[in-house]
Tab-separated table of C-alpha atoms in Angstrom:
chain	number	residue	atom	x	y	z
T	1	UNK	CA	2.976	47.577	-1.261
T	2	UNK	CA	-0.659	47.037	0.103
T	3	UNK	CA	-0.920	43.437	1.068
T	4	UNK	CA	-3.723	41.252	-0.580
T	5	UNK	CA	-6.518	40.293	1.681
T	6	UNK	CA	-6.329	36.612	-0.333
T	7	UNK	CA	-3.478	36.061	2.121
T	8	UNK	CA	-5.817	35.304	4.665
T	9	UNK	CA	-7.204	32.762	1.957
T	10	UNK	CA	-4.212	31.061	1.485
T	11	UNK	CA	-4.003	31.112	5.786
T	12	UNK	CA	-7.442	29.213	6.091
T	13	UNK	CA	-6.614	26.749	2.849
T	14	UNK	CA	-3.025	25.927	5.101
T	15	UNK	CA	-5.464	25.480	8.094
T	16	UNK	CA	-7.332	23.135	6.280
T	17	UNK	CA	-4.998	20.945	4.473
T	18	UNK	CA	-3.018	20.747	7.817
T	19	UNK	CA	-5.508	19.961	9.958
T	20	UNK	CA	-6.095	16.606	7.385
T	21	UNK	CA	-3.071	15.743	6.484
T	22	UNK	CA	-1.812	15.770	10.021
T	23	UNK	CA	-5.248	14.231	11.607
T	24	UNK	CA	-4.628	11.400	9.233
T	25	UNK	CA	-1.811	10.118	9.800
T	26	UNK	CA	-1.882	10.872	13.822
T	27	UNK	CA	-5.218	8.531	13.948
T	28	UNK	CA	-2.828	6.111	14.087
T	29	UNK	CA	-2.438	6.191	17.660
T	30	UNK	CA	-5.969	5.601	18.212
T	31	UNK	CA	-6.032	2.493	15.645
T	32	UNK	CA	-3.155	1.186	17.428
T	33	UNK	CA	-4.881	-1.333	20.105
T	34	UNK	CA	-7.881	-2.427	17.530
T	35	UNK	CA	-4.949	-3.007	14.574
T	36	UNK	CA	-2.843	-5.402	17.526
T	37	UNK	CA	-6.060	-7.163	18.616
T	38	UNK	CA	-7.614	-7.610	15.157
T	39	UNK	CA	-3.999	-8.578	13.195
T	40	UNK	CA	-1.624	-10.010	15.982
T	41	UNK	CA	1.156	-7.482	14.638
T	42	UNK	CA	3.317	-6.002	17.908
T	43	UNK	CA	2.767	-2.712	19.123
T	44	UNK	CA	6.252	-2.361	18.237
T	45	UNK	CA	5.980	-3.068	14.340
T	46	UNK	CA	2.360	-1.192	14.591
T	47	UNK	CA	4.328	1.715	15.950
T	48	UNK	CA	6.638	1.346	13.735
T	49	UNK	CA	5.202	2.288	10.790
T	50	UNK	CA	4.550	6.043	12.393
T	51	UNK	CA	8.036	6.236	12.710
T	52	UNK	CA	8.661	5.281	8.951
T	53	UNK	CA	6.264	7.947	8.081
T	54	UNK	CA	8.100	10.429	9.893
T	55	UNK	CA	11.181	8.948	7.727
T	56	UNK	CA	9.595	9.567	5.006
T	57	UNK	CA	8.337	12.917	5.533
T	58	UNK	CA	11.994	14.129	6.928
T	59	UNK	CA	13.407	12.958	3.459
T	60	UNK	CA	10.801	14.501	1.352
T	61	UNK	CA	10.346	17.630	2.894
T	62	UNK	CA	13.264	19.417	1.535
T	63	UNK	CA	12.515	17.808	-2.302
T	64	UNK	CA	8.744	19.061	-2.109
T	65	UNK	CA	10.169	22.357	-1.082
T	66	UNK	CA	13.056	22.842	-3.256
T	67	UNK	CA	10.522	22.049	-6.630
T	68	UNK	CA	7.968	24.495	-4.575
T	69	UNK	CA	10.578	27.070	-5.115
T	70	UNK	CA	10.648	26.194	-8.584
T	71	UNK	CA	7.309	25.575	-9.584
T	72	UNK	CA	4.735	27.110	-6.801
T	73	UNK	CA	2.839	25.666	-4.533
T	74	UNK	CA	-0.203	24.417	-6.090
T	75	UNK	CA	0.929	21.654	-7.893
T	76	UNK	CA	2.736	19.924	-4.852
T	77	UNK	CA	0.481	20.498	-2.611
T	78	UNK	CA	-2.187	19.118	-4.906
T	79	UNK	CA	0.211	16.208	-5.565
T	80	UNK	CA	0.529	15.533	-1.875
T	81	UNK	CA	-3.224	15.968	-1.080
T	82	UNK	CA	-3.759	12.920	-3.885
T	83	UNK	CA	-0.911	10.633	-2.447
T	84	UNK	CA	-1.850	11.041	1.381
T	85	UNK	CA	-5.585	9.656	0.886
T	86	UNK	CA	-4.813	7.447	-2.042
T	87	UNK	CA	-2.141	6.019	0.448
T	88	UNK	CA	-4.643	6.112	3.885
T	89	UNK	CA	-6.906	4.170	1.424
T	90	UNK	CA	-4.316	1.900	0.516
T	91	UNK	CA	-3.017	1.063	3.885
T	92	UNK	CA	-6.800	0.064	5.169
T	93	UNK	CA	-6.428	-3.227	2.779
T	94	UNK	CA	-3.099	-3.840	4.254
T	95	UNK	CA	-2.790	-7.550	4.129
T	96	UNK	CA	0.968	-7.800	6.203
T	97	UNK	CA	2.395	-5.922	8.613
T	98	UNK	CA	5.494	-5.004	6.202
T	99	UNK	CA	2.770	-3.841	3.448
T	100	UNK	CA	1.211	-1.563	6.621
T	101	UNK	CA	4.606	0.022	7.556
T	102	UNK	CA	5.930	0.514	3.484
T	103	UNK	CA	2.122	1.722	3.028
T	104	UNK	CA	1.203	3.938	5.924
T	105	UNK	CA	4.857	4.869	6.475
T	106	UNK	CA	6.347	5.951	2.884
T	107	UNK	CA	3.353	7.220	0.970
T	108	UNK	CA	1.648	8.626	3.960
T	109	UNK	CA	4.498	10.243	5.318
T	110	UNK	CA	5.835	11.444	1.942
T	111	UNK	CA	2.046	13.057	1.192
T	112	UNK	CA	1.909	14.915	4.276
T	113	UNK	CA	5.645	16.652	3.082
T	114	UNK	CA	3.977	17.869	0.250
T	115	UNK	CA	1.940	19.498	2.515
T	116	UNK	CA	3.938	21.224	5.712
T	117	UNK	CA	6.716	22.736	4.493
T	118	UNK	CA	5.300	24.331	1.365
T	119	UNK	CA	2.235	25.788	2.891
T	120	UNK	CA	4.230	27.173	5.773
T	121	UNK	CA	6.809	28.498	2.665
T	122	UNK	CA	4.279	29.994	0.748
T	123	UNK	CA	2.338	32.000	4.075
T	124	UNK	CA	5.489	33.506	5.047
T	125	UNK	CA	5.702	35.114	1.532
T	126	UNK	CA	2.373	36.516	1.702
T	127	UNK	CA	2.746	38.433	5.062
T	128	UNK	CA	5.348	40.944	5.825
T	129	UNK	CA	2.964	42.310	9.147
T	130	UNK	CA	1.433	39.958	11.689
T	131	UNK	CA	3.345	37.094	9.830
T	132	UNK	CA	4.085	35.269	13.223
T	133	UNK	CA	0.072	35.179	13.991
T	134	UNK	CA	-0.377	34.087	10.285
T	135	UNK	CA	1.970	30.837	10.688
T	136	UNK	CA	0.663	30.024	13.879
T	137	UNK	CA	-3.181	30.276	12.467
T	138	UNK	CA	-1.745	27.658	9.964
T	139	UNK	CA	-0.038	25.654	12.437
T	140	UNK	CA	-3.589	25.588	14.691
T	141	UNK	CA	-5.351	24.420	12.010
T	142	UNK	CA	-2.542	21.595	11.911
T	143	UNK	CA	-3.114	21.224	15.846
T	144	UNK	CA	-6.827	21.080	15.635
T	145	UNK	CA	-6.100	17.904	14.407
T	146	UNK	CA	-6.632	16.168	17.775
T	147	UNK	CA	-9.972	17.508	18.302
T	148	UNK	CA	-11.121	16.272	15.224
T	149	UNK	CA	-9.649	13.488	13.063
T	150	UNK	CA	-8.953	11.684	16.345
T	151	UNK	CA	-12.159	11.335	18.031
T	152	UNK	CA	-14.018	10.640	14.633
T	153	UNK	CA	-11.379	8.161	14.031
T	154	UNK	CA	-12.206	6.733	17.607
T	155	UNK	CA	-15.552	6.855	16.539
T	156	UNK	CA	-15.655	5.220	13.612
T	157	UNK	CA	-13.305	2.641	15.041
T	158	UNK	CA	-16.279	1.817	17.711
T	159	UNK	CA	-18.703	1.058	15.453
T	160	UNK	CA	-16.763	-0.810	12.323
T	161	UNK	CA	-13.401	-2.103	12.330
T	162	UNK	CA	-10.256	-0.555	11.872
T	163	UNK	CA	-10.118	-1.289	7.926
T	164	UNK	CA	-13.638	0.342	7.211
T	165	UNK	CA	-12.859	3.224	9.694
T	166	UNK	CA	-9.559	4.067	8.266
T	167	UNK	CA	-10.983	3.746	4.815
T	168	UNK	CA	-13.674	6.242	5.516
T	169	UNK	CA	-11.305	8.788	6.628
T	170	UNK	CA	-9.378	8.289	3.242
T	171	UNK	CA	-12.551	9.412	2.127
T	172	UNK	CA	-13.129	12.134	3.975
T	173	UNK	CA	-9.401	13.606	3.062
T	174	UNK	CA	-9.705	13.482	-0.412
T	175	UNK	CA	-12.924	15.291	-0.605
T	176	UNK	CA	-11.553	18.288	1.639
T	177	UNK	CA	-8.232	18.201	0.690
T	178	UNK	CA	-8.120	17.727	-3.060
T	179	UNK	CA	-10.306	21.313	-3.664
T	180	UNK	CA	-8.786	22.848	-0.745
T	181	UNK	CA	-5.106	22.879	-2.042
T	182	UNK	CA	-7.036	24.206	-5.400
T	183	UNK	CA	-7.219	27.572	-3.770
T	184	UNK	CA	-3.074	27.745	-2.833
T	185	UNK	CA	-1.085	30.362	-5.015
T	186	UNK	CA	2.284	31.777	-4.928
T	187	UNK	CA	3.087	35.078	-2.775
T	188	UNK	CA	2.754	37.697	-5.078
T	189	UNK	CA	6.527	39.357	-4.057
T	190	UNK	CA	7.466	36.035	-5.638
T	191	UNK	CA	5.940	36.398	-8.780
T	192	UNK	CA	6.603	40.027	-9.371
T	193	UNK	CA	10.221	38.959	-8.593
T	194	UNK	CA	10.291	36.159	-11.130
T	195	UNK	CA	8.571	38.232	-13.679
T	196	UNK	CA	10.969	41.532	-13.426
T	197	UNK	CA	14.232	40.120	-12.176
T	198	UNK	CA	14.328	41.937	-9.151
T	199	UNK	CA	15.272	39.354	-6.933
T	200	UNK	CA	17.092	41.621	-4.466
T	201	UNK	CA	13.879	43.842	-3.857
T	202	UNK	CA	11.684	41.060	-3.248
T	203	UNK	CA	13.877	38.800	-1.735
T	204	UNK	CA	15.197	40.675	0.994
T	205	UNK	CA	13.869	41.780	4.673
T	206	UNK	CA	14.322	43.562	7.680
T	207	UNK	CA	16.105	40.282	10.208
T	208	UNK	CA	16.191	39.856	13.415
T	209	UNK	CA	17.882	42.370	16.050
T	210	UNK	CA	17.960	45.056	13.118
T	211	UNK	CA	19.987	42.764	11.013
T	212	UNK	CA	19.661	42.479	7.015
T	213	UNK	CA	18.804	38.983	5.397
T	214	UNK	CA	21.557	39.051	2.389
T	215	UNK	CA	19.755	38.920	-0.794
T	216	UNK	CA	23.171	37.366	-2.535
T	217	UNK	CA	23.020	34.480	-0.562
T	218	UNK	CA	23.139	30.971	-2.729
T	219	UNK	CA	21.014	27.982	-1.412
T	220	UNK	CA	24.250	26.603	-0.668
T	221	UNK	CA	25.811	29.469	1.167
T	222	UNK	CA	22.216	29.056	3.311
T	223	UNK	CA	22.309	25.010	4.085
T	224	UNK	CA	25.975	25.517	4.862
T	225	UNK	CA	25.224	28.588	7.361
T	226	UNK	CA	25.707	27.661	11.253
T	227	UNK	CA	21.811	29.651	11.971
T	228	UNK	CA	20.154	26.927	9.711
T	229	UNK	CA	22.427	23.967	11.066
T	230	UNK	CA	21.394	24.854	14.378
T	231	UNK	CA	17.613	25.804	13.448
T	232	UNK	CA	17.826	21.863	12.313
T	233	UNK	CA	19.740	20.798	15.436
T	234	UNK	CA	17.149	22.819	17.381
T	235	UNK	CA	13.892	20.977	15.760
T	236	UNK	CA	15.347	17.733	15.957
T	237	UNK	CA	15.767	17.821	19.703
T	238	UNK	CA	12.604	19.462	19.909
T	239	UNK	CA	10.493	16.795	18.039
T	240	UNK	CA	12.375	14.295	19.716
T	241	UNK	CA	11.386	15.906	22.699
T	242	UNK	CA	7.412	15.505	22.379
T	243	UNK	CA	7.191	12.957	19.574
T	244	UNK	CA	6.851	9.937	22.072
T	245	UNK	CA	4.361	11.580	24.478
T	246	UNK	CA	2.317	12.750	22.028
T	247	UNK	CA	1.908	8.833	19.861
T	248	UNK	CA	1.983	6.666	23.483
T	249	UNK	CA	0.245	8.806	25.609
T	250	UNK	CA	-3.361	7.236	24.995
T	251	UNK	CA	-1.709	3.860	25.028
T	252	UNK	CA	0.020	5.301	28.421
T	253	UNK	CA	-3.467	6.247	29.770
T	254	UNK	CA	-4.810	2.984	29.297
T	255	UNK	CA	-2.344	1.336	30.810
T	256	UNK	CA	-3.585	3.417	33.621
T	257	UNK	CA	-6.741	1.705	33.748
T	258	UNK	CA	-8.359	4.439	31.694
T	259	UNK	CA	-11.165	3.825	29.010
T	260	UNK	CA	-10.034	4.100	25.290
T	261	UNK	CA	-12.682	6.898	24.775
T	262	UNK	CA	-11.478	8.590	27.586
T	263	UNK	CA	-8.274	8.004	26.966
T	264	UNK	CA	-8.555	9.912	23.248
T	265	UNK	CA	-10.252	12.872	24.927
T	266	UNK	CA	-6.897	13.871	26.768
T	267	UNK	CA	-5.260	13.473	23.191
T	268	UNK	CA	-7.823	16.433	22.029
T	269	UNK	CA	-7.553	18.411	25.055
T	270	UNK	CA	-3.824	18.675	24.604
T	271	UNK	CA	-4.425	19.407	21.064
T	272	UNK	CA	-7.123	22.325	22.091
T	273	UNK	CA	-4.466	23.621	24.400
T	274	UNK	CA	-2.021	23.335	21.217
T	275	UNK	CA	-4.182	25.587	19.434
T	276	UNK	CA	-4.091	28.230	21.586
T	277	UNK	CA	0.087	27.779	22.242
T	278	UNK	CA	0.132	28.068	18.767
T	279	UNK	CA	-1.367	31.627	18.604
T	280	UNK	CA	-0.178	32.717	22.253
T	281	UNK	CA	3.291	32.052	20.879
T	282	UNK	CA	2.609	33.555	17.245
T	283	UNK	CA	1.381	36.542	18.690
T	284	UNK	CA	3.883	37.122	21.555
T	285	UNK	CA	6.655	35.852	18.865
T	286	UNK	CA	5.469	39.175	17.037
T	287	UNK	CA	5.975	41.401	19.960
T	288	UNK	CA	8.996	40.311	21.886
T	289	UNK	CA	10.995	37.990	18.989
T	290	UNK	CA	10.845	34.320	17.722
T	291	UNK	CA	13.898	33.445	19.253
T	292	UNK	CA	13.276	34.764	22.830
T	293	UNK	CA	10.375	32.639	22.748
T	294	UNK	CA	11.418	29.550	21.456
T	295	UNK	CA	14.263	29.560	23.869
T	296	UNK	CA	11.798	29.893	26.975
T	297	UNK	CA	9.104	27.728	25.188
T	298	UNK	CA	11.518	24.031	24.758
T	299	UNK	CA	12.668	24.372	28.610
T	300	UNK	CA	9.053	24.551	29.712
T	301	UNK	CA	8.109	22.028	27.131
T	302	UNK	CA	11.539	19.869	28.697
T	303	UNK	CA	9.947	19.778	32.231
T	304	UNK	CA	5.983	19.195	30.624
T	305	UNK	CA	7.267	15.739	29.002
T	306	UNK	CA	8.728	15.107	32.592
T	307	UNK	CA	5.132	15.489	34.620
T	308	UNK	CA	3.907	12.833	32.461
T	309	UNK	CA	5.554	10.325	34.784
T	310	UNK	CA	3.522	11.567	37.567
T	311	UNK	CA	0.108	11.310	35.702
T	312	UNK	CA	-2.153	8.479	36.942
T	313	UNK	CA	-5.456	9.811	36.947
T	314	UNK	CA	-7.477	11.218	34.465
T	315	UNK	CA	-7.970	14.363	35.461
T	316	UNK	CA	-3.716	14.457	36.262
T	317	UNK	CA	-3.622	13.575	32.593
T	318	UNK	CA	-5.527	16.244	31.590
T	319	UNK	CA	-3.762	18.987	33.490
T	320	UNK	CA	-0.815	17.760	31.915
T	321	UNK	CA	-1.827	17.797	28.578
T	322	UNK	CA	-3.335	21.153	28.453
T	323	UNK	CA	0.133	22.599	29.746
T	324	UNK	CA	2.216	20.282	27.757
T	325	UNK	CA	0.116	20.634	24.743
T	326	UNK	CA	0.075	24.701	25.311
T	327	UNK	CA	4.002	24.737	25.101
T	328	UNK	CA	5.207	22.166	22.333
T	329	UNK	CA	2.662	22.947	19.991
T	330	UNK	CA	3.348	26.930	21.185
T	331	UNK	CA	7.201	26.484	19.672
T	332	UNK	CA	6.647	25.027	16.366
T	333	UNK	CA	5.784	28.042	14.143
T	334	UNK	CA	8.798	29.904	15.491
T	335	UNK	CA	10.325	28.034	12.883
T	336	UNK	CA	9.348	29.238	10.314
T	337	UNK	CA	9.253	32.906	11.396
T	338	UNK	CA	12.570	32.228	12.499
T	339	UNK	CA	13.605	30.809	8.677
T	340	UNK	CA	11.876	33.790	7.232
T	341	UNK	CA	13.577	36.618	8.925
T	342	UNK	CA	17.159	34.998	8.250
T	343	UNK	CA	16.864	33.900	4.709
T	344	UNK	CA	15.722	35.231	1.486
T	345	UNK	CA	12.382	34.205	0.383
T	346	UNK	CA	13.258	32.601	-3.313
T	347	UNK	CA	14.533	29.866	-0.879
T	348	UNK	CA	12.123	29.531	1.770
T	349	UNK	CA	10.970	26.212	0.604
T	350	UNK	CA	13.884	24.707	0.708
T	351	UNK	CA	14.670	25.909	3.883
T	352	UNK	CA	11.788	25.423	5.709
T	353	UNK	CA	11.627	22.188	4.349
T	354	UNK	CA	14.922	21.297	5.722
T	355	UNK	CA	13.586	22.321	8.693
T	356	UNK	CA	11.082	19.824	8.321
T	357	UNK	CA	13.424	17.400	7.361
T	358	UNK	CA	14.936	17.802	10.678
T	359	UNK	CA	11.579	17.690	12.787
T	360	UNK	CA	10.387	14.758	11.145
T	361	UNK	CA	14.338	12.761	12.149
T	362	UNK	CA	13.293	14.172	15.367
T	363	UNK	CA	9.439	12.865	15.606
T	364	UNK	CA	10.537	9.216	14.068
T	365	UNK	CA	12.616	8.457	17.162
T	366	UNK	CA	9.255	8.526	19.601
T	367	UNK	CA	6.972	6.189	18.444
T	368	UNK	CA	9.468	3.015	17.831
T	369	UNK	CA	11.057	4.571	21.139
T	370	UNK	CA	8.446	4.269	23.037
T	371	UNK	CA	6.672	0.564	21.819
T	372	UNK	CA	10.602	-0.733	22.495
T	373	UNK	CA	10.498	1.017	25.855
T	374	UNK	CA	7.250	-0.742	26.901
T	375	UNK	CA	7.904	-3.945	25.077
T	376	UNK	CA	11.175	-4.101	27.599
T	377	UNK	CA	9.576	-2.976	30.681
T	378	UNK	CA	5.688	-2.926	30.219
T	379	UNK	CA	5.978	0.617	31.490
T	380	UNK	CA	6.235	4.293	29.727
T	381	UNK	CA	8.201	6.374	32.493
T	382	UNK	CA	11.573	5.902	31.218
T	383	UNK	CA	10.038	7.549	27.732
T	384	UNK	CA	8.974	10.337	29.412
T	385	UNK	CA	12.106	10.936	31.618
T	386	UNK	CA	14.283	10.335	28.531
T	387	UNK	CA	11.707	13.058	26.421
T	388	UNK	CA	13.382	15.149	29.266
T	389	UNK	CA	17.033	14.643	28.844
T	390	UNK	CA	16.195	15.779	25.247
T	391	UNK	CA	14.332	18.683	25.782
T	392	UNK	CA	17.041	20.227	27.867
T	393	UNK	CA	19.362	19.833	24.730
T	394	UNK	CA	17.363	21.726	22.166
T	395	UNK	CA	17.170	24.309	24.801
T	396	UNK	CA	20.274	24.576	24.738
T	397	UNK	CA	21.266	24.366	21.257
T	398	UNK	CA	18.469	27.218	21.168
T	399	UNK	CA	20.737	29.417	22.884
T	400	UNK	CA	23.529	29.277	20.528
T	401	UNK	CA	20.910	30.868	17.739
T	402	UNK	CA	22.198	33.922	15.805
T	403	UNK	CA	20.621	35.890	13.266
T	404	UNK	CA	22.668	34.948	9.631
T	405	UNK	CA	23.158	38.835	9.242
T	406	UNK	CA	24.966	39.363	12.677
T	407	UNK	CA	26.652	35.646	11.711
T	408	UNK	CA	27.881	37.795	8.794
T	409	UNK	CA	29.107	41.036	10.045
T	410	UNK	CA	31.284	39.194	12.995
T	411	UNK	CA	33.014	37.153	10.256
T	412	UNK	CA	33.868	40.231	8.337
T	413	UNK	CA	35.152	42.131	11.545
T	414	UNK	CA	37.161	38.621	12.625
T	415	UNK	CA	38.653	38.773	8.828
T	416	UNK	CA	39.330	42.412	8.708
T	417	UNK	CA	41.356	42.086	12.131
């Protein structure tokens, strides 16, 4: 079957809504300082509320994309567009810090799920060539994020206060987002599928290493399966990995004596490097195999969270970042790849967003991490050396990664001996 040139549509529309969703809630960093000075609230409880909205997210991810399964992706991606800026807008007039964290952390984090894990579900279903460049062109547009939300947010933040700034990017979300998520359908394998029955022609696909995804498989028969436990074991460790350097690192720069503005621009250059790990990765993932690259990709992102300790200067900072940034954000659309070569596509959003569930587990633990960590020691190295420590484990959980159809032909031989 010829494959619609709309998929490239849906691509640009995932771009976009990521790119938002994502910039949104990560201006937080940047609001962090002008929210302590203007409110009195601890970085701690400040930071806090990122790490609620990765909470959030983690337990919503696999609801918005078990109903995207059932209903397509339009109307929860729509639905999350709506809640993220109603929320943003919400959390400006934040009165408390408990209203900020409940605010910013549940509604924010529980939009953006509406967002990741069924637009990454629904461009795997449109692509059976070039799919790994396709996610990763999604996941850019996620990592662009840096390079935009975050300066205007630094921006805006210069000339009003934090309230009117964060307001304005409200705004600004629900006027892209809202139309944007207008132009998401479901994969048209899908709906043939659903409309003839023929789950098992649809549904199935050429795995890894010349394995078969089977078409039988339940949803249940998929969460149980040791490749998705340890895809979530593998995320977890992996977003635990970067999730602290990427929130603290501006605050980590200015504790270095470096200028807020200044301090945002290595944020953006490690999301510009991000951009292009994303598509490096997506397109070597096509040639060599998702899993070969993820594997190399978390113990080079393992020793980039350890560097951090030796940054001091700006231009160290940068260096680091544009490696750092190249790697982590190189690994995360192997993911999804990864999920769609191993499991039938009726289930991808619940899969994928259990994937999600797992990354977002994995990015709470940074931020609250890392304001305890400096609260304790007014200092961010042990962060960075503990971001370490973690990294080496989802490398090596990585390793342990088998394709669900070779998972299924060594049981058989182990049951026929």
């Amino acid at each position: 079957m010829t494959e619609s040139p709309y998929r490239w549509v849906i691509v640009a529309a995932g771009g976009l809504l990521g790119c938002l969703a994502v910039g949104a809630m990560f201006s937080l960093p940047v609001f962090l300082q002008p929210i302590a000075a203007d409110t009195g609230w601890s970085m701690t409880g400040i930071s806090t509320a990122m790490t609620i909205g990765f909470l959030a997210m983690a337990f919503a991810s696999m609801a918005w994309g078990a109903l995207t399964d059932r209903v397509g992706p339009l109307p929860v991606v729509l639905a999350g567009s709506v809640i993220l800026s109603g929320s943003l807008a919400l959390a400006a007039r934040a009165t408390s810090l408990i209203e900020f964290q409940i605010v910013f952390g549940l509604l924010v984090g529980g939009g953006i799920a509406a967002i990741f894990a069924p637009m990454m579900a629904c461009v795997t279903g449109w692509f059976e060539t070039r799919r790994g460049l396709a996610v990763s062109l999604v996941s850019a547009g996620m990592g662009i994020a840096p390079m935009t939300m975050s300066p205007l947010a630094a921006w805006l933040v210069e000339i009003y206060d934090w309230r009117t700034a964060m307001g304005i990017i409200a705004g600004i979300a629900a006027a892209i987002m809202i139309p944007a998520s207008l132009l998401v359908r479901r994969a048209p394998a899908l709906d043939l599928a659903l409309a003839d029955g023929n789950a098992a022609a649809a549904f199935g696909d050429a795995g890894t290493d010349s394995t078969e995804v089977p078409t039988e498989m339940s949803v249940g028969e998929a969460l149980r399966s040791p490749p998705f436990i340890l895809l979530l074991l593998t995320n977890f460790f992996c977003c635990a990995t970067h999730s602290g350097p990427i929130f603290h690192t501006v605050s980590y720069a200015v504790t270095c004596g470096i200028p807020l503005i200044a301090a945002v621009s290595i944020y953006s250059l490690e999301g510009l490097a991000g951009m292009g790990g994303r598509i490096a990765f997506g397109i070597l993932g096509d040639r060599f195999g998702a899993k070969r690259l993820l594997v190399i990709g978390l113990l080079l992102q393992a020793l980039g969270a350890l560097a951090y300790v030796f940054a001091g200067s700006l231009a160290t900072f940068y260096v680091i970042a544009a490696i750092f940034g190249f790697i982590y954000a190189g690994t995360m659309p192997l993911y999804a790849v990864l999920a769609r070569e191993n499991f039938p596509l009726k289930m991808m959003g619940t899969v994928i967003g259990g994937t999600a569930m797992a990354g977002s587990l994995g990015m709470a633990a940074g931020p609250v991490a890392g304001g305890l960590i400096y609260d304790t020691f007014a200092s961010y190295a042990w962060l960075y050396i503990g971001s370490f420590g973690i990294g080496l484990g989802a490398f090596l959980i990585a390793m342990m990664f088998k394709p669900v159809g070779r998972v299924r032909a060594e049981t058989v031989v182990v049951a026929a001996e």
